XYZ file of C-alpha atoms in Angstrom:
601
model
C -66.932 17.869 115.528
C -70.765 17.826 116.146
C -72.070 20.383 113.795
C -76.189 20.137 112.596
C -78.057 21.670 110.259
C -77.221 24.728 110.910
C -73.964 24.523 108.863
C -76.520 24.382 105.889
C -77.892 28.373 106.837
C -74.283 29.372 107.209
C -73.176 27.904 104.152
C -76.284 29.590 102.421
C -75.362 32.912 103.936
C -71.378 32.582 102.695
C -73.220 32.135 99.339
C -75.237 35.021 99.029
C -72.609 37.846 100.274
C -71.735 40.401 97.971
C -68.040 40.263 97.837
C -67.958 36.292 97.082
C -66.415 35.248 94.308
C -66.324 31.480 92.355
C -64.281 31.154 89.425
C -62.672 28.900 87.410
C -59.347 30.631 88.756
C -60.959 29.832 92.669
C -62.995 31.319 95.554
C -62.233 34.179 97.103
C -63.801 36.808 99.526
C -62.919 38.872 102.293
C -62.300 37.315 105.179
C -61.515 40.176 107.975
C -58.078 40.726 109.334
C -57.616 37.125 111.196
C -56.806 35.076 112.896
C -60.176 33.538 113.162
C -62.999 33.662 110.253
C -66.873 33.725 110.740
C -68.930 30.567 111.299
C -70.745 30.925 107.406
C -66.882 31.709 105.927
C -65.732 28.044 108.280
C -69.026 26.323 106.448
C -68.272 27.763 102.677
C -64.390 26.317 103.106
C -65.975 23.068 104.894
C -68.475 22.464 101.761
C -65.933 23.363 98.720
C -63.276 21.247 100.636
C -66.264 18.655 100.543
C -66.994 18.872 96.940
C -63.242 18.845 96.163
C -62.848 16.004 97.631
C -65.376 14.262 96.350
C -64.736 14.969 93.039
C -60.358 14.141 93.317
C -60.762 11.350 95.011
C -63.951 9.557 93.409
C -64.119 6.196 94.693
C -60.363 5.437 94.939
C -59.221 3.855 98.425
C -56.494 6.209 98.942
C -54.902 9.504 97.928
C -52.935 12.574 98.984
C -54.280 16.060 98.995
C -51.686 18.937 99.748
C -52.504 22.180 101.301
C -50.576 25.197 101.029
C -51.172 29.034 101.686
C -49.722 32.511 101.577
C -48.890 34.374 105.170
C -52.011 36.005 105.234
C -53.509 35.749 108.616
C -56.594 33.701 107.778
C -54.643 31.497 106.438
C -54.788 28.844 109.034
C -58.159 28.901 110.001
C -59.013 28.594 106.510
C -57.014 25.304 106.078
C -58.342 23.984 109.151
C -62.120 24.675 107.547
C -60.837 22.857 104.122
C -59.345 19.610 105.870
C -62.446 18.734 107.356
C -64.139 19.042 104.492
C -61.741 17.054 102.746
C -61.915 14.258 105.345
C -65.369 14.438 105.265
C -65.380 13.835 101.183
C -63.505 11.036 101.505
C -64.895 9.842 105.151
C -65.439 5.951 103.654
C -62.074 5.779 103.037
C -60.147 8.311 105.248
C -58.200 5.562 107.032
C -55.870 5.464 103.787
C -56.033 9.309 103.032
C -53.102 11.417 103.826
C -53.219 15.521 103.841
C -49.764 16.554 103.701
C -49.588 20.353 105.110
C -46.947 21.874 103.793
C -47.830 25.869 105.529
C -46.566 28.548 104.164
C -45.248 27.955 100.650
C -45.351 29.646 96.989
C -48.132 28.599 94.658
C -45.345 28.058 91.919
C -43.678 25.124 94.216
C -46.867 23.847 95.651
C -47.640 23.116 91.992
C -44.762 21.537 91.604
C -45.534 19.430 94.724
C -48.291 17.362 93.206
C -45.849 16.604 90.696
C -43.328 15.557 92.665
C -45.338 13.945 95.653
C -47.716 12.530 92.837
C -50.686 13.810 94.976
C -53.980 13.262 93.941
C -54.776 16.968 93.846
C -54.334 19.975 96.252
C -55.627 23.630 97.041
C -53.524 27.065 97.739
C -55.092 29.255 100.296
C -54.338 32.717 98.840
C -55.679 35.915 97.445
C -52.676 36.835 95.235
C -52.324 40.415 94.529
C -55.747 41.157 96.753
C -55.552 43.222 99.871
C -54.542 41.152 103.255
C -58.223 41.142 104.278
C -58.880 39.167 101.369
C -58.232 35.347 101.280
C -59.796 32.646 99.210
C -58.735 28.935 97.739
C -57.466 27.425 94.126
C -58.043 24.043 93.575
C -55.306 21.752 91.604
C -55.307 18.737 89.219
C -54.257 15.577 90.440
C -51.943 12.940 89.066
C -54.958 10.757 88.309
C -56.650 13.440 86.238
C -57.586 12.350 83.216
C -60.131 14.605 81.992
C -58.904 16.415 78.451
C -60.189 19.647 79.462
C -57.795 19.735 82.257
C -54.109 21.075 82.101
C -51.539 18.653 83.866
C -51.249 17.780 87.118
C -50.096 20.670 89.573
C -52.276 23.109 87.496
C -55.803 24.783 88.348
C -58.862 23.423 87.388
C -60.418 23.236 84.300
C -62.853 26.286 83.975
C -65.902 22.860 83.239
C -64.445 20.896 86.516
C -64.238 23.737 88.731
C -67.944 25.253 87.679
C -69.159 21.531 88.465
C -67.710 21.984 92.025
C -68.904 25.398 92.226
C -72.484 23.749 91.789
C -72.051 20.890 94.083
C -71.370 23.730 96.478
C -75.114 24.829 95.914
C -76.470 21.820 95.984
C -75.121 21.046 99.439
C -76.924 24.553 100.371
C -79.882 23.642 99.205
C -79.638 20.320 100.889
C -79.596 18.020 98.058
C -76.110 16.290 99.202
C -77.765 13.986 101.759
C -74.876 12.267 103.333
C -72.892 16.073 103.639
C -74.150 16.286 107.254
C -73.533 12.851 108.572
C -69.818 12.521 107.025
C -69.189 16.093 108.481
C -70.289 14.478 111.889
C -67.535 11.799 112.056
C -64.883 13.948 111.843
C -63.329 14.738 115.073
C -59.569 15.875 116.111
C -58.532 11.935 116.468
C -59.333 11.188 112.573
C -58.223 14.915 111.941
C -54.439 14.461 113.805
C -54.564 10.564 111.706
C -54.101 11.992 108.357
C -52.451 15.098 108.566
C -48.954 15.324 107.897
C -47.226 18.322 109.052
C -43.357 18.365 108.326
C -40.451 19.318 107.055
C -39.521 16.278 104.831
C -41.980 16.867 102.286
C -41.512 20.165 101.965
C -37.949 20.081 100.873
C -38.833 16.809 98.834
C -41.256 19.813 97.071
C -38.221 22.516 97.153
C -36.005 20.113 95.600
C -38.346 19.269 93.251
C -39.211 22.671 91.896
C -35.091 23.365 92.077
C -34.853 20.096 90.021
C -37.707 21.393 87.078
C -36.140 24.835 86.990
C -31.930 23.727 86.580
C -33.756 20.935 84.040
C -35.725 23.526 81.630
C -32.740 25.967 81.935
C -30.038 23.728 81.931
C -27.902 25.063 84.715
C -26.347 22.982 87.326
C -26.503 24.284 90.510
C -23.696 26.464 92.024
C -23.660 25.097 96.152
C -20.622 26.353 97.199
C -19.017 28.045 94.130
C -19.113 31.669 93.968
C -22.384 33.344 92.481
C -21.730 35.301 89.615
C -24.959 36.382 88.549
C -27.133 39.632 89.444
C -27.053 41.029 92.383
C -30.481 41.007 92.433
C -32.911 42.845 94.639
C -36.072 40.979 95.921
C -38.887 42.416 97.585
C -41.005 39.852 98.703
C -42.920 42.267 100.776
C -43.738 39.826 104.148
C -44.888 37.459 101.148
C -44.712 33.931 100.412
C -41.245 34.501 98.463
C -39.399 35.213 101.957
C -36.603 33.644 102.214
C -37.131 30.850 99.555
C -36.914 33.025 96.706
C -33.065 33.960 97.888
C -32.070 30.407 98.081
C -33.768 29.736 94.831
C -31.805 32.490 93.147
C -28.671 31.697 94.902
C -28.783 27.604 93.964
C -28.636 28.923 90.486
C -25.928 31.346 90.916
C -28.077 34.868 91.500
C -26.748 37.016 94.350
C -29.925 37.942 96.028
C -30.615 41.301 98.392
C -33.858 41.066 100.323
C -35.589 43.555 101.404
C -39.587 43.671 103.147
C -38.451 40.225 103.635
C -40.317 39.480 107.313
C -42.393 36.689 106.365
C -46.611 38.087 107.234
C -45.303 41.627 107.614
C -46.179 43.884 104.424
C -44.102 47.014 104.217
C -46.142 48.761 101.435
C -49.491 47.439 99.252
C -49.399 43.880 98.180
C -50.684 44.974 94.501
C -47.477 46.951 93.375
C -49.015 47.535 89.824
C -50.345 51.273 91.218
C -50.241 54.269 92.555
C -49.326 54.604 95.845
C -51.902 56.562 97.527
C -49.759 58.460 100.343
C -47.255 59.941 97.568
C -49.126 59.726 94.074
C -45.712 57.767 92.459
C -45.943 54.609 91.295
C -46.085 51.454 94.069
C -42.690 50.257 91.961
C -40.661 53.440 91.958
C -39.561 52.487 95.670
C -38.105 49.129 94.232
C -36.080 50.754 91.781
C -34.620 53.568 94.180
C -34.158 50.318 96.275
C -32.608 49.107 94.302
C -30.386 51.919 92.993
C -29.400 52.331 96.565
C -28.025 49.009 97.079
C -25.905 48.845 93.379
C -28.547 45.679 92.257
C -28.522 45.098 88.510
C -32.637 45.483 89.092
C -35.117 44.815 91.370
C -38.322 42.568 91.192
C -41.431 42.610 93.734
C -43.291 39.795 94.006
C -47.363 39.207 95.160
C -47.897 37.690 98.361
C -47.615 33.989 96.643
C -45.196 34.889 94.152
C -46.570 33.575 91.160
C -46.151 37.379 90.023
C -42.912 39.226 89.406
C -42.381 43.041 88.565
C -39.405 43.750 87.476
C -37.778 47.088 87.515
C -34.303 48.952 86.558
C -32.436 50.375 89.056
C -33.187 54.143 88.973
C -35.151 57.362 90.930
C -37.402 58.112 88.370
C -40.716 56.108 86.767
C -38.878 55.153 83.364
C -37.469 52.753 85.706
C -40.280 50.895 85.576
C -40.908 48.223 83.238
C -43.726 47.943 81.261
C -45.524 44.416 82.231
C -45.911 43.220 78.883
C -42.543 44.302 77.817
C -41.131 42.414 80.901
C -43.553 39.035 79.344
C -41.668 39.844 75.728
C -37.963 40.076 77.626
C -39.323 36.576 78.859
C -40.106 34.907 75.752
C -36.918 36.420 73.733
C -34.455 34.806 76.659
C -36.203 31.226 76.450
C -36.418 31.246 72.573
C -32.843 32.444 72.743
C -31.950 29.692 75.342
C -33.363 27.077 73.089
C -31.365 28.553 70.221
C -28.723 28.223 71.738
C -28.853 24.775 73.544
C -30.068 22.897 70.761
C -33.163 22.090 72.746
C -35.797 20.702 69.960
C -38.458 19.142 70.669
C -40.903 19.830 67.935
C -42.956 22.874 65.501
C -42.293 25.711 67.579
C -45.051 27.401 69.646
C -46.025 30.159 71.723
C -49.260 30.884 73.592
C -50.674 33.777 74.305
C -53.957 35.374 76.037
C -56.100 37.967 74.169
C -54.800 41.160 76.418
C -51.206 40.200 75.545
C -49.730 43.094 73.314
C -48.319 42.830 70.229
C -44.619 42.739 71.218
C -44.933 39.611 72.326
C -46.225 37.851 69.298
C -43.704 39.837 67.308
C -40.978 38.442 69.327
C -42.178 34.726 69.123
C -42.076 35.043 65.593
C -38.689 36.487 65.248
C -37.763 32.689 66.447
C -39.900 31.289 64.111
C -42.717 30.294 66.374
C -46.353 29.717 65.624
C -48.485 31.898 67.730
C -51.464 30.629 69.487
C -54.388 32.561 71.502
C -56.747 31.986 73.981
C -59.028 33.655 76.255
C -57.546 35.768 79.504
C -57.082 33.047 82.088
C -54.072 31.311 83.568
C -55.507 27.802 82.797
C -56.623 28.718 79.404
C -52.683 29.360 78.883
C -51.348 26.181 80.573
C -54.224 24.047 79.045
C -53.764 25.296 75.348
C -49.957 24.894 76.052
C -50.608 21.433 77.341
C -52.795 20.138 74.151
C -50.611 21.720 71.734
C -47.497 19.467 73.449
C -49.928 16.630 72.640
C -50.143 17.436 69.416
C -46.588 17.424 68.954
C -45.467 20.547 69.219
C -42.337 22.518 71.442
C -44.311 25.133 73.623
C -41.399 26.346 76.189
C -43.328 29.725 77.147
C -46.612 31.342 77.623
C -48.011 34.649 78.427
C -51.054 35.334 80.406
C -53.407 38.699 80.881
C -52.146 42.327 80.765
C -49.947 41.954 83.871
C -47.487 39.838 82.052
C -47.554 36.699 84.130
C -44.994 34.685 82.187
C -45.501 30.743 82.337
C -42.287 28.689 81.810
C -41.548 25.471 80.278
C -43.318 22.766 81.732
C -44.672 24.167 84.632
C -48.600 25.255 85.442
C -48.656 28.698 87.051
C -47.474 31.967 86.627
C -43.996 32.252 88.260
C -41.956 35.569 89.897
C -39.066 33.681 90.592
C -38.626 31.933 87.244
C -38.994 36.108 86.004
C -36.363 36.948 88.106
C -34.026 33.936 87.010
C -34.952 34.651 83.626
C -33.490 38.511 83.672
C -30.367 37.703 85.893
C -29.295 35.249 82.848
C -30.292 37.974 80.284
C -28.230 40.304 81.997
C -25.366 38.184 82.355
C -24.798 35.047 80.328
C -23.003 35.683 77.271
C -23.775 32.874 75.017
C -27.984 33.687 75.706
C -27.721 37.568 74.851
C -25.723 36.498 71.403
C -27.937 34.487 70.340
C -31.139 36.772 71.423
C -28.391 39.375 69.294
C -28.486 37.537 66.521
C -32.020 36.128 66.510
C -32.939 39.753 65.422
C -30.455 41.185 63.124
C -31.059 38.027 61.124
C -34.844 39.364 61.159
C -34.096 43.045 59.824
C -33.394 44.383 63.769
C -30.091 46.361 64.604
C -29.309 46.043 67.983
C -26.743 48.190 69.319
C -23.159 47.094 69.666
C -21.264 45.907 72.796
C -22.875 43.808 75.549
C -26.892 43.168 75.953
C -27.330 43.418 79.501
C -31.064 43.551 80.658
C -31.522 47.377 79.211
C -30.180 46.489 75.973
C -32.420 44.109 75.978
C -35.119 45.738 76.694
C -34.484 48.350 74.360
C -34.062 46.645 71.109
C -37.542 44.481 71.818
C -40.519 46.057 69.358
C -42.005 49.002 70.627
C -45.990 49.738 71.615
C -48.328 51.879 72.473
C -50.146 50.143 74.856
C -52.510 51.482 78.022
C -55.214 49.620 80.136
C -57.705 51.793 81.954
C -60.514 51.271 84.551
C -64.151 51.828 83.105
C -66.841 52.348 86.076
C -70.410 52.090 84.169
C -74.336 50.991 84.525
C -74.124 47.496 86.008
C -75.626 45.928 83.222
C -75.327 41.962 81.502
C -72.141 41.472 79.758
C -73.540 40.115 76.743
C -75.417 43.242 76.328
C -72.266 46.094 76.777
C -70.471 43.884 74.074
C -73.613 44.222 72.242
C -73.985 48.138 72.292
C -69.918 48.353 71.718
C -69.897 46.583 68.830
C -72.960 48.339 66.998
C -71.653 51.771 68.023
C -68.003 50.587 66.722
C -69.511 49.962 63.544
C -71.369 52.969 63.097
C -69.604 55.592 64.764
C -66.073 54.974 65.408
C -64.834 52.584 62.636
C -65.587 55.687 60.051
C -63.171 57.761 62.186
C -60.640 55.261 62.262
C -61.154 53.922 58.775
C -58.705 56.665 57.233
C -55.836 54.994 60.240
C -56.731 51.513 59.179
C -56.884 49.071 56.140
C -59.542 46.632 58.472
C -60.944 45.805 61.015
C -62.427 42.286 62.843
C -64.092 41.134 65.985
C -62.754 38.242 67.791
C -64.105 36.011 70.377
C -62.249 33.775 72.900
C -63.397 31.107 75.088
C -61.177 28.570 76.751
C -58.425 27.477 74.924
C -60.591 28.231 71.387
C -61.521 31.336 68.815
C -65.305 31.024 68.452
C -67.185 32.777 65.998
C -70.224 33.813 68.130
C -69.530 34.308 72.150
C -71.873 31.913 74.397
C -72.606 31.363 78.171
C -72.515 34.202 80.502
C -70.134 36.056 78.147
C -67.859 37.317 80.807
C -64.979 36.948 78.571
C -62.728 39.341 76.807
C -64.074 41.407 73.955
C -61.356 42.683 70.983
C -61.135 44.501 67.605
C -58.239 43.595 65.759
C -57.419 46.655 63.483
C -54.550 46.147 60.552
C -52.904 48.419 57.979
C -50.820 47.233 55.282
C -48.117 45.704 58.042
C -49.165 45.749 61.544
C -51.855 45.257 63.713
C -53.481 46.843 66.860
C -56.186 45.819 68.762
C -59.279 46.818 71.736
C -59.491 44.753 74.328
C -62.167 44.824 76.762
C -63.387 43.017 79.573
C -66.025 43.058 82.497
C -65.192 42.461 86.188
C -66.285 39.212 87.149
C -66.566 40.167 90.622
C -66.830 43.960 90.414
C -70.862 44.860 88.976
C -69.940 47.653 86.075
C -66.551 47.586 86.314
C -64.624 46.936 83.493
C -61.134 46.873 82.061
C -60.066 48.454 78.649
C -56.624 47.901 76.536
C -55.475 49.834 73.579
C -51.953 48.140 71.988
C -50.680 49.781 68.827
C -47.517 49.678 67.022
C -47.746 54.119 66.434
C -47.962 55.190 69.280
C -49.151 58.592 67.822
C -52.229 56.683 66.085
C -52.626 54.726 69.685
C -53.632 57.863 71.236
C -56.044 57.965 69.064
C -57.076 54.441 69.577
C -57.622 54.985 73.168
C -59.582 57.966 72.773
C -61.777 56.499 70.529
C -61.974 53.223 72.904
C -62.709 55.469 75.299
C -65.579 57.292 74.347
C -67.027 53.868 72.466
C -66.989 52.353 76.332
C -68.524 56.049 77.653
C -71.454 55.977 74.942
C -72.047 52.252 75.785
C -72.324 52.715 79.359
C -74.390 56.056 79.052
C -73.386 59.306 81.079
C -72.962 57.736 84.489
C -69.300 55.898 82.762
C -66.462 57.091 84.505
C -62.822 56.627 83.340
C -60.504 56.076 86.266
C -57.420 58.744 86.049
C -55.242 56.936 88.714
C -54.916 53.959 86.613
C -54.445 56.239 83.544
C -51.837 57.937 85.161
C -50.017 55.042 86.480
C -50.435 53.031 83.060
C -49.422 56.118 80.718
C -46.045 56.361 83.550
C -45.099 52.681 82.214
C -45.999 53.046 78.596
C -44.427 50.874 76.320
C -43.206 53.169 74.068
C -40.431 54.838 74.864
């Protein structure tokens, strides 16, 4: 693979498009419908796979990087890109390197794959939720990470590692990396086809693995051949990365399983289900739950296109189907707590974490157990990294919630996790011994539940209600930092003296990481919240600017009244519109779609 400098002006033009984006969640952009991607998108994979490299392997004489990716159709190409940039990061010692490919796979399991094939790190090739033209890469901690700003092994990146690759990255466009080009240059398909593994065996070593962590944190044994008495449950993986695997997942543990969209790379409706569907104006869920409805399922979940995301709906032909994601991430904490209740499973002060656009009913429920609640900044790695340190610290933290879609981490794994969701309400809905002891878990704590059986909607109901809405703000692409600025000095002088007759107080508070800071630093692209109490509750603002989207912004209002959260929005509302100026714009698709899921009921 002869390449010259060149590579360096591609890489340089990947850099400067528009629709790139670098995070400490990963890189992402779009990358055209496939198969093939443009010479600058080949060099940008090449150089991060570089840096990655690099940075994993150190100067260690050996080590395993694992690749995996969603069925989007850049998918290979991208992984080719990455593999000779990991080969060239490690080109001194590439003789004992091994990439293990494992193709098409779930980000939960490939997670779960460093773990189990103690790999020294690994990346998912995967845009999540994003349109199929969109692709990009997350980078994993290896089993020789040591850093304490890093989550365990299996996880993302720490937001510091992943910003010092995301510079190494410019360096090598500015041509400071001086050996980039000549380790590039000894890669060919010979050293390529030496160290790539591509094969069954550790894949199902990975499968059984995740099977293994799953029947271990729930404590079910696996049902082979006996009949399956849970669910049935309806899956739409949607041509998605849960094709297939997340039936026999389901099934080990005793879930009957209905697929449907289940042709793995062929999407039957938008990959971000948590809309409106433009051709009809319903909600992109509603045709789960008729789906589901239709085929007698006990409820139906749709899954992104890696499946580290799980909506879960009732069966039904109307939107009050549809559950609420934060009420589904509450449903998930009250069956684990209940589960630990219940099989004696101690292992220290209880703990919960949650992210700062996680409503109320969550914390409300963790505390019904008896569990400390902890908070951190919107992120999936701020979750699994507080959850980590607070293990270290000697405390039980079987559950974590992350960012106003409801993402629910489990136990001791790293990511986000559809299946574990869907597992998780087919046990609510049917295992006896869990729903008494989520049944008495709150009448012990002033709750009446309603008599008889707590399947999943009796459940569901008796869990606190909220007002709780997120909207799209379009405004004046201005500096973070300085929108937080005008918000709070308008909130202080115009809207708090409205309010003030609602609310006994009120308090700003600032997230980064894993920690509450009392002053916001760096780029201040963080979440921004008001925490307003009475005499017993709380409710809060919650808003945060697009990273990737210039003056684009996303605003939550969670209350307890849901009379006095109308109010709360409108206020939040107009506080966003004077901050902006006139040009704001509130988008009334997403109100629409987020009033139709509401939490109240």
């Amino acid at each position: 693979m002869k390449v010259s400098e060149s590579i360096i002006r591609l890489l340089s033009e990947a850099l400067a498009d528009s629709s790139l984006v670098q995070s400490f969640s990963g890189v992402r952009t779009s990358f055209g419908s496939g198969p093939g991607i443009s010479d600058a998108q080949e060099a940008l994979a090449i150089a991060y796979g570089f840096a990655y490299s690099r940075h994993v392997l150190g100067g260690t004489t050996r080590g395993t990087l694992l690749i995996g990716r969603d069925p989007r159709p850049t998918g290979e190409a991208i992984a080719s890109a990455l593999i000779c940039g990991f080969l060239a990061g490690a080109v001194s010692t590439r003789s004992r390197l091994k990439i293990l490919n494992l193709d098409i796979i779930t980000t939960p399991i490939l997670e779960t794959a460093v773990r189990v094939l103690k790999a020294s790190g690994g990346v998912m090739i995967t845009a999540s939720h994003n349109p199929l033209t969109d692709n990009g890469f997350k980078f994993l901690t290896g089993v020789r990470m040591t850093d304490s700003r890093n989550a365990p092994p299996g996880a993302l990146l720490s937001a510091y590692t992943m910003a010092a690759i995301v510079k190494q990255v410019r360096k090598i466009a500015d041509g400071d990396v001086a050996d980039f080009l000549t380790s590039i240059n000894k890669i060919d398909e010979k050293s390529i086809a030496q160290v790539v593994i591509s094969n069954s065996f550790h894949r199902v070593r990975a499968e059984r693995g995740y099977l293994d962590t799953i029947g271990k944190e729930w404590g079910i044994i696996p049902h082979c051949l006996k009949p399956l008495t849970l669910g049935p449950a309806l899956l739409d993986p949607n041509g998605g990365a849960a094709c297939g695997i997340g039936a026999r997942v389901l099934e080990h543990f005793g879930v009957r399983a209905i697929e449907e969209n289940a042709e793995i790379g062929y999407p039957e409706h938008s990959i971000d289900t948590d809309g409106v569907d433009p051709a009809s104006g319903r909600h992109m869920l509603l045709r789960i739950s008729r789906a589901a409805q239709r085929r007698n399922a006990r409820f139906g979940i749709a899954f992104d296109y890696d499946a580290d995301r799980g909506n879960i709906v009732l069966p039904g032909n109307d939107e009050d189907a549809i559950i609420h994601p934060q009420k589904v991430a509450a449903m998930n904490i009250a069956l684990v707590l209940a589960h630990r209740e219940s099989s004696g499973k101690h292992g220290g002060k209880l703990a919960v974490v949650v992210s700062d656009a996680t409503s109320g009913i969550s914390e409300k429920v963790a505390r019904i157990f008896g569990a400390e609640v902890f908070m951190v900044e919107t992120g999936e790695i701020n979750v699994v990294t507080k959850m980590h340190q607070l293990r270290r610290n000697g405390y039980d933290v079987p559950v974590g919630v992350e960012g106003p879609n409801g993402g629910t981490i489990f136990g001791e794994s790293t990511c986000r996790d559809g299946l574990q969701t869907a597992l998780c309400a087919a046990l609510g809905d049917e295992e006896p011994k869990l729903a008494e002891q989520l049944w008495w878990a709150f009448t012990r704590n002033g709750f009446t539940p309603p008599n008889g059986k707590l399947r999943l909607p009796g459940i569901l109901a008796i869990l606190p209600q909220h007002f709780n809405r997120m909207l799209r703000i379009e405004g004046s692409a201005l500096p973070h930092g300085e929108i937080k600025a005008r918000m709070e000095d308008l909130f202080v002088r115009k809207i708090w003296p409205l309010l003030s007759t609602s609310y006994r107080s009120y308090r700003f508070v600032n997230f980064e990481g894993t920690d509450q800071v009392e002053k916001r630093t760096g780029d201040e692209t963080g979440g921004w919240r008001i925490e307003l109490e009475d005499d017993s509750d709380k409710a809060f603002i919650f808003a945060r600017g697009s990273r990737t989207e210039s003056g684009i912004w996303r605003l939550i209002v969670d209350d307890p009244d849901a009379a006095r959260g109308a109010i709360l929005l409108n206020a939040a509302t107009n506080l966003m519109r004077i901050a902006f100026g006139e040009d704001c714009q509130t988008n009334k698709r997403d109100f629409d779609a987020s009033a139709s899921r509401g939490l109240t009921q």
